């Protein structure tokens, strides 16, 4: 039986998730990604149809991320208090309702507000999927499983934009939200029938708001945990800057059609998947902290190259696309390793810790990604914000943790 603070080695050996289990957790974790990526090709149409600017249309993306950040702070303690199943079932049900309301939104302001609500309720699936892993796995086992989940999450960039573009092309962008409601219904049914409860009553954290706040205060006092929790968010900022800015940069500045953009997005999604699976393979032999160090430095180098290519025009569009692919292939190295190390420090409150990490990830990604629109929305702004995010991530790892200090990295193992 799992201990009060988390799984024992015997538990980890007994719990060997099969492909169906990984698919279920991955689909839960991918709900926000699906809700984001399927809508991407519609952004220019939304701006035109609702008579608003590109920056305002982008707020429907960043608003969802910010809503997700707040939602995770709420859903995490709830999952520690009431178990894993109830919060996700309620959250996914409300996702369905909000998706249908998005489909009939009359203007950009209510659409942005509804997207914030959609992100809030989607957070339940994200938090619970991470907490389920920490309930049963630690260390490299947890990192490897999280990387496997990235295979499922990575399918969203492969197919969601093409599917969203097809739906919008046939029935308009509002039909995309009807599809998201249908997807939510299917996920709810699967969760209700197949998702196990991994937090028995004796391991739940009683209490209300005060308990939740004390839990977050406890996490904030662990500076290494906070630093590690920031890294997935800064990496998300690199990814989300590309996600939010690329429809306008590639379609309007470089003249790609909607179908060409969807195909490119799928190709870059392959990079995300490959990176996640390479990480899952090498984490068996290389400590997560070592992978984290190399991936963070490499991301800074490649985003620097991206900015140089964009500014100089060297190699044209093809050079931009190649470097972008390489950058995105690195994106899934940092989050699973940083998250696994951070969660390993607080197994007794895995839901709250997962919510803290997820909130920073969604909130940082949402706030930073919109900076490219504020700075003009062009290719230089996109590359510049991606580079800045990568540099800050490296600074956090180097200055706020012992990861680069001789003899100090053991503290993060």
Short mmCIF file of C-alpha atoms in Angstrom, two decimals, residues 26 40 49 74 77 168 179 214 229 234-235 256 262 269 304 308 366 383 399:
data_model
loop_
_atom_site.label_atom_id
_atom_site.label_comp_id
_atom_site.label_asym_id
_atom_site.label_seq_id
_atom_site.Cartn_x
_atom_site.Cartn_y
_atom_site.Cartn_z
CA UNK A 26 -2.43 11.75 -22.03
CA UNK A 40 -5.42 28.21 -34.31
CA UNK A 49 -15.79 38.17 -38.21
CA UNK A 74 -8.07 25.80 -7.28
CA UNK A 77 -6.12 21.36 -3.50
CA UNK A 168 -14.02 25.95 -39.92
CA UNK A 179 -16.60 19.90 -31.77
CA UNK A 214 -0.98 26.82 3.92
CA UNK A 229 8.33 24.88 -10.99
CA UNK A 234 9.30 29.42 -19.19
CA UNK A 235 9.56 26.53 -21.63
CA UNK A 256 1.30 30.54 -46.34
CA UNK A 262 -1.76 23.37 -40.76
CA UNK A 269 4.27 18.64 -33.86
CA UNK A 304 19.55 32.86 -30.63
CA UNK A 308 19.65 35.93 -36.10
CA UNK A 366 -0.04 32.93 -21.45
CA UNK A 383 11.85 35.10 -32.12
CA UNK A 399 21.20 30.93 -10.20
#
